[in-house]
Coordinates of N, CA, C and O in Angstrom, one line a residue:
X183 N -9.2 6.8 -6.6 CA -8.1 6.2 -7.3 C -7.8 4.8 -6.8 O -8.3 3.9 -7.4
X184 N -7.1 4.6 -5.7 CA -6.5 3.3 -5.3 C -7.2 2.5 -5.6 O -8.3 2.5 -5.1
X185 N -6.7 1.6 -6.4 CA -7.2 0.4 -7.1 C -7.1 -1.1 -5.7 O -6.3 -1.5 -4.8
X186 N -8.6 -1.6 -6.2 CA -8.8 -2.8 -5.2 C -8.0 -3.8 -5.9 O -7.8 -3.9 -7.2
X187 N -7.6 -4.4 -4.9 CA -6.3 -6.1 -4.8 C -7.0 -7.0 -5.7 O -8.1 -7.5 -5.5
X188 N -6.5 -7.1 -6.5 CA -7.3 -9.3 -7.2 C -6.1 -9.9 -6.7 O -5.0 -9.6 -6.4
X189 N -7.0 -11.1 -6.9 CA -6.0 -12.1 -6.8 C -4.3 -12.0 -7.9 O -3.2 -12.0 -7.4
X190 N -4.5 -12.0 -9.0 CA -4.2 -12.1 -9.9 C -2.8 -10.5 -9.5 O -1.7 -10.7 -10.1
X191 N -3.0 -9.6 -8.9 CA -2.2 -8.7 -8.4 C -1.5 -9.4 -7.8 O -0.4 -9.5 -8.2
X192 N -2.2 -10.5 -5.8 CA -1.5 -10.7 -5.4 C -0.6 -11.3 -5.5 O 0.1 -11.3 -4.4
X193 N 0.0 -12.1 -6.8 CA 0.6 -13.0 -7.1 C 1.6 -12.6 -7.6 O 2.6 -13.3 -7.6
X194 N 1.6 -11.1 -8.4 CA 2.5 -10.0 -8.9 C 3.9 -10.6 -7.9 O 3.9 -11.2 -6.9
X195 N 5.1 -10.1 -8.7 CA 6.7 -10.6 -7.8 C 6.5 -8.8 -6.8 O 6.5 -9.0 -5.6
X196 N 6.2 -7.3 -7.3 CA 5.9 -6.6 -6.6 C 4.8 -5.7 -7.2 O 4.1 -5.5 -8.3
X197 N 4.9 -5.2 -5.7 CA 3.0 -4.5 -5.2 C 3.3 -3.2 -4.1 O 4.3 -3.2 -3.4
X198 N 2.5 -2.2 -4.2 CA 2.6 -1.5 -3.0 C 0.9 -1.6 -2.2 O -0.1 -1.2 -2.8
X199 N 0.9 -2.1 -1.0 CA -0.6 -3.0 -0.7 C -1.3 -1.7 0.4 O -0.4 -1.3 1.2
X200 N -2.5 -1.0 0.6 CA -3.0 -0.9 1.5 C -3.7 -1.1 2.2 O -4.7 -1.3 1.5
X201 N -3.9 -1.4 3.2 CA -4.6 -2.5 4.1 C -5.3 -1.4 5.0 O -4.7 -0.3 5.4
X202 N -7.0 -1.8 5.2 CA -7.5 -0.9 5.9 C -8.7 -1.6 6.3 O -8.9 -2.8 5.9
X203 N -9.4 -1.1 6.9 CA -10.8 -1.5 7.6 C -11.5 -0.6 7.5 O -11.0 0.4 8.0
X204 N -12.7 -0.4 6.9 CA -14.1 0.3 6.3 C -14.4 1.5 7.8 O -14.5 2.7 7.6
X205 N -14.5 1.0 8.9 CA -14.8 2.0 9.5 C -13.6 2.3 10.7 O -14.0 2.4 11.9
X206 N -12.4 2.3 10.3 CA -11.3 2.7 11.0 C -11.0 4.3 10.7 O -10.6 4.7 9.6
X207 N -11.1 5.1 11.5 CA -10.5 6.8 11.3 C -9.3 7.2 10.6 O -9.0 7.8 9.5
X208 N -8.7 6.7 11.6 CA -6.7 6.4 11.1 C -6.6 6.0 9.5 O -5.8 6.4 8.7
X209 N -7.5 5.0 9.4 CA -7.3 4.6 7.6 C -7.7 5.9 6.9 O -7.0 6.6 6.2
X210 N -8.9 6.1 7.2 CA -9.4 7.3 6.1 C -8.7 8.4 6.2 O -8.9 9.3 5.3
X211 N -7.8 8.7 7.4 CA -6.5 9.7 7.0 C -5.4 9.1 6.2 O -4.9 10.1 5.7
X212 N -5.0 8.5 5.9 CA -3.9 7.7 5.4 C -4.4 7.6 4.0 O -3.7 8.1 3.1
X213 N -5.6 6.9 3.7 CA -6.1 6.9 2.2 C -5.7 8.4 1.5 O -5.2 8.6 0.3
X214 N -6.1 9.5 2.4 CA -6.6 10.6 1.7 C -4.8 10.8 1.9 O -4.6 11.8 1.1
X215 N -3.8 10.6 2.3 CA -2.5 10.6 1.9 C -2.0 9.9 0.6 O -1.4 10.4 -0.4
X216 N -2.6 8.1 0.9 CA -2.0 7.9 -0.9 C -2.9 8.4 -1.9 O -2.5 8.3 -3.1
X217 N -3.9 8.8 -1.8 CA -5.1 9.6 -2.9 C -4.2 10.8 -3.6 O -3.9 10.9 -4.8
X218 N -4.0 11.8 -2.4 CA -2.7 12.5 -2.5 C -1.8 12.1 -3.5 O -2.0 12.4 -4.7
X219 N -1.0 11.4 -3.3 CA -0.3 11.3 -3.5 C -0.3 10.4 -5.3 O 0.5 10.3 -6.3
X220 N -1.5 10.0 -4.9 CA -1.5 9.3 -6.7 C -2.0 10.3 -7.4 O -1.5 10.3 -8.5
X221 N -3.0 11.4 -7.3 CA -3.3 12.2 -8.0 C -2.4 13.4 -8.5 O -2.7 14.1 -9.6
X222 N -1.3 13.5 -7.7 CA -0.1 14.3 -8.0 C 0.8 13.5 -9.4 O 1.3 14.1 -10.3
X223 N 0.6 12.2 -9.3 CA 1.3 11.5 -9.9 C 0.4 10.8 -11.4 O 0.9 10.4 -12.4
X224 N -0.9 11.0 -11.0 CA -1.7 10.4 -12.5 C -1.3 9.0 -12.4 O -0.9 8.7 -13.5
X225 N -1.2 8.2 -11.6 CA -1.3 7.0 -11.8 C -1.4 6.1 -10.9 O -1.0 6.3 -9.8
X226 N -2.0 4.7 -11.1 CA -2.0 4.1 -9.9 C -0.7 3.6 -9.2 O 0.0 2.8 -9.8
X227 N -0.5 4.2 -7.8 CA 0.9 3.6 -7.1 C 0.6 2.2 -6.4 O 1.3 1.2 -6.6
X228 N -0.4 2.2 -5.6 CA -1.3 1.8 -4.5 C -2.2 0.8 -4.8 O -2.9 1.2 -5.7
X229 N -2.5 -0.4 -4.3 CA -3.5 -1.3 -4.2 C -4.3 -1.2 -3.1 O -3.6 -1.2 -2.1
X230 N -5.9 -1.1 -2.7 CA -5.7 -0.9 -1.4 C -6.9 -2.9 -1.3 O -7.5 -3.7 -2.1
X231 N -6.5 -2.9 0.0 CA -7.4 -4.5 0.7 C -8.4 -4.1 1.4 O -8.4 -2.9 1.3
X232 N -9.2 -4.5 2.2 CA -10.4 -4.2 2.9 C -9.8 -5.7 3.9 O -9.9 -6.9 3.6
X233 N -9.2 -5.5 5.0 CA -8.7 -6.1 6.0 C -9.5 -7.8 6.5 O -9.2 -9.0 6.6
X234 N -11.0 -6.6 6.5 CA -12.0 -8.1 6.9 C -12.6 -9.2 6.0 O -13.4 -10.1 6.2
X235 N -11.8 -8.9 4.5 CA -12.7 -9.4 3.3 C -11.5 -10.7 3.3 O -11.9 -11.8 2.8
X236 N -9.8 -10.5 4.0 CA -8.8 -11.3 3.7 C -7.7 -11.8 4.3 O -6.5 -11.9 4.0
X237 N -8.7 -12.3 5.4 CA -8.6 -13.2 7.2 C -7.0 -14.1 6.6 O -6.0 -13.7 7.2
X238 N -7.0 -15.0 5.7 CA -6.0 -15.7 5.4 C -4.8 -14.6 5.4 O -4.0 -14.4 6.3
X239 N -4.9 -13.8 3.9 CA -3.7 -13.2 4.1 C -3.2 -12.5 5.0 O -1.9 -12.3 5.0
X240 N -4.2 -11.6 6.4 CA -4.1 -10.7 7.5 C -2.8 -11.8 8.4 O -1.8 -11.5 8.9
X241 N -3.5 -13.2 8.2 CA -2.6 -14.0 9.5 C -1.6 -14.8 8.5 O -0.7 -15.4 9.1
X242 N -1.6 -15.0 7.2 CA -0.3 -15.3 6.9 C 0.7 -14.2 6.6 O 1.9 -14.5 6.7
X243 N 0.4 -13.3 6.4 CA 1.5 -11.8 6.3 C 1.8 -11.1 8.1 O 2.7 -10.2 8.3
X244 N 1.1 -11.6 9.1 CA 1.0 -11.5 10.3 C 0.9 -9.8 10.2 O 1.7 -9.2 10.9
X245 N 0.0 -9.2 9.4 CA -0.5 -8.0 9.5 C -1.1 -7.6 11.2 O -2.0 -8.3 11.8
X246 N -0.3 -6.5 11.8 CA -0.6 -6.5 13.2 C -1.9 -5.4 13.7 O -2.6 -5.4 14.7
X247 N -1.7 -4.3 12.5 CA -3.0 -3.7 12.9 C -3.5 -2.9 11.4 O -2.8 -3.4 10.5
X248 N -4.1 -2.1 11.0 CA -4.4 -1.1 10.2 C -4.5 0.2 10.4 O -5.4 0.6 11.2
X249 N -3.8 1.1 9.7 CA -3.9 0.9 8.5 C -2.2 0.2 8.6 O -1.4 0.1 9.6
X250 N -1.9 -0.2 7.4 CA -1.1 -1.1 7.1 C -0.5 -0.6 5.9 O -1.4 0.0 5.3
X251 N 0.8 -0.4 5.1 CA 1.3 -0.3 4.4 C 2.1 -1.5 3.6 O 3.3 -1.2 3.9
X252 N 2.1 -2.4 2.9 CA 2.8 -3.5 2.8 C 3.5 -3.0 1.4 O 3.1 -2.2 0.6
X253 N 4.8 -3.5 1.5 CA 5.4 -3.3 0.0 C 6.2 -4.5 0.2 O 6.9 -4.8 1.1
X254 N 5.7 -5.4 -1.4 CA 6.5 -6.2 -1.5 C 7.4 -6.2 -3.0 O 6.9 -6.2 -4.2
X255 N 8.7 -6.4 -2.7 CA 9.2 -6.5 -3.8 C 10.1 -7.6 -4.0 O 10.8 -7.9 -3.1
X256 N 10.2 -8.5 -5.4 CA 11.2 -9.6 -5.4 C 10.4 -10.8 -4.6 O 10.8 -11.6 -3.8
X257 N 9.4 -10.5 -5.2 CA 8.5 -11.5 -4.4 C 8.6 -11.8 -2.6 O 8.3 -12.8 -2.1
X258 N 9.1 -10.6 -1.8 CA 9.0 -11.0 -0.3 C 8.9 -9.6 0.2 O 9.5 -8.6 -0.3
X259 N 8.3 -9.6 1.2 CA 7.4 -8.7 1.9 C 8.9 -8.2 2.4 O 9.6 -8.9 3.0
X260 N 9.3 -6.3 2.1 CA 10.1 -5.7 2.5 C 10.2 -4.8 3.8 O 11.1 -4.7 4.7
X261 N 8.5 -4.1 3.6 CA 8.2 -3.1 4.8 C 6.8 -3.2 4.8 O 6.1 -3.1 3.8
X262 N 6.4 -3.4 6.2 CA 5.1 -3.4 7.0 C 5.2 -1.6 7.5 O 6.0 -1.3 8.4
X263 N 4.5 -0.8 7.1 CA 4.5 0.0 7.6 C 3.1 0.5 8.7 O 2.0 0.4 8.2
X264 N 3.2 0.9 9.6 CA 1.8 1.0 10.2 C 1.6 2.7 10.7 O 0.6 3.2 11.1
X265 N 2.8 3.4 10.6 CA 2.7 4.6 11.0 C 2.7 5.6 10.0 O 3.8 6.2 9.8
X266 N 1.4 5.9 9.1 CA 1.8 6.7 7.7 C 2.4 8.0 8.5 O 3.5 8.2 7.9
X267 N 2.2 8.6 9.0 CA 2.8 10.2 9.6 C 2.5 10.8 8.8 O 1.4 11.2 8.9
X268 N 3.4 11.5 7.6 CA 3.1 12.6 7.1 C 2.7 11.8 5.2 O 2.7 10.6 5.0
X269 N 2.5 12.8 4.3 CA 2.9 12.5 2.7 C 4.4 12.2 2.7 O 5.0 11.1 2.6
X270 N 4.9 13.1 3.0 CA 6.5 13.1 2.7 C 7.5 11.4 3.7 O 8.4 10.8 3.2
X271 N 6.9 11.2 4.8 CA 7.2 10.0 5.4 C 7.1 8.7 4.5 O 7.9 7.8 4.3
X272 N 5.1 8.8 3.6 CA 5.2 7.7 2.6 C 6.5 8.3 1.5 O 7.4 7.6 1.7
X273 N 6.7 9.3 0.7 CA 7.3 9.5 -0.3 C 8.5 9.1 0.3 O 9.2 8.6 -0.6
X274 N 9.2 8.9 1.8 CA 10.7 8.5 1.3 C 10.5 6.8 1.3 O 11.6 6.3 1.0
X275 N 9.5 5.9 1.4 CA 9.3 4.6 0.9 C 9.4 4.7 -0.7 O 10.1 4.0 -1.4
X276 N 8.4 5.8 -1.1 CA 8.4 5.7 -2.7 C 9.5 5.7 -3.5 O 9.7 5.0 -4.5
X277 N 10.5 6.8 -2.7 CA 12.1 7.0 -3.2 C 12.5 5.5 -3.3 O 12.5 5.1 -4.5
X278 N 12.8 5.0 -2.6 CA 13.1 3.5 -2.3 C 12.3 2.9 -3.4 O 12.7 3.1 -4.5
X279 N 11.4 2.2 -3.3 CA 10.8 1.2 -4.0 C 10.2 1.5 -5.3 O 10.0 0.6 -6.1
X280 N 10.0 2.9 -5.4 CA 9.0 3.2 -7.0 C 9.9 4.4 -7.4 O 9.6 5.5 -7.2
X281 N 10.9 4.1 -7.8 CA 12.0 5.5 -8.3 C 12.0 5.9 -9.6 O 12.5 6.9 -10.1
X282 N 11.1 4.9 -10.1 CA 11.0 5.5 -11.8 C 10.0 6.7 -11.4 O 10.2 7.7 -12.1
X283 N 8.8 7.0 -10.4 CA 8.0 8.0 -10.1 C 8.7 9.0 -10.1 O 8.3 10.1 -9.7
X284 N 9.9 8.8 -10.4 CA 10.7 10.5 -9.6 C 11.8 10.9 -10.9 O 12.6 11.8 -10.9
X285 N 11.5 9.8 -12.0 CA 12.4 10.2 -13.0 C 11.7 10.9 -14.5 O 10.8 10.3 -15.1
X286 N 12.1 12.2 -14.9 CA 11.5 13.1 -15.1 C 11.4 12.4 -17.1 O 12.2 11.7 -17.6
X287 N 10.3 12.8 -17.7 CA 9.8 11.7 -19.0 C 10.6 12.8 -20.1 O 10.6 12.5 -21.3

């Protein structure tokens, strides 16, 4: 599922970003959290980046390690997350920033 970043995303006012590096462990636990969690949901939540493909944005967003969680909304970067912990840890970001996900159709 998680859809790769374009440019044309990053320019979006908001995003929910994942930031990862191809052969980091810790990422590929964390993916298979928002995989999770988009598949519960049928849609895309998540953008993810490939860390080493986007040197500029890593040191202008001063991204400190991966995996990375960025959510920006209103055009400015709200939460750097770096400790996914559990599903339910990401879901209380989601509560916050994607609340239509939780409002019943």
């Amino acid at each position: 599922m998680l859809q790769e970043i374009t440019n044309e995303v990053l320019e979006q006012d908001s995003y929910i970003l994942y930031i990862y590096t191809p052969f980091c462990g810790t990422c590929h636990v964390a993916r298979t959290m928002l995989t999770k969690i988009e598949s519960v949901h049928k849609e895309t939540i998540f953008y993810q980046m490939n860390a080493s493909l986007y040197a500029e944005f890593m040191q202008e967003h001063k991204i400190e390690s991966v995996p990375c969680l960025l959510i920006k909304e209103g055009n400015e970067v709200k939460e750097k997350i770096y400790a996914f912990r559990s599903i339910a840890n990401i879901y209380s970001y989601l509560t916050e920033y994607k609340p239509d996900l939780f409002v019943k159709s």
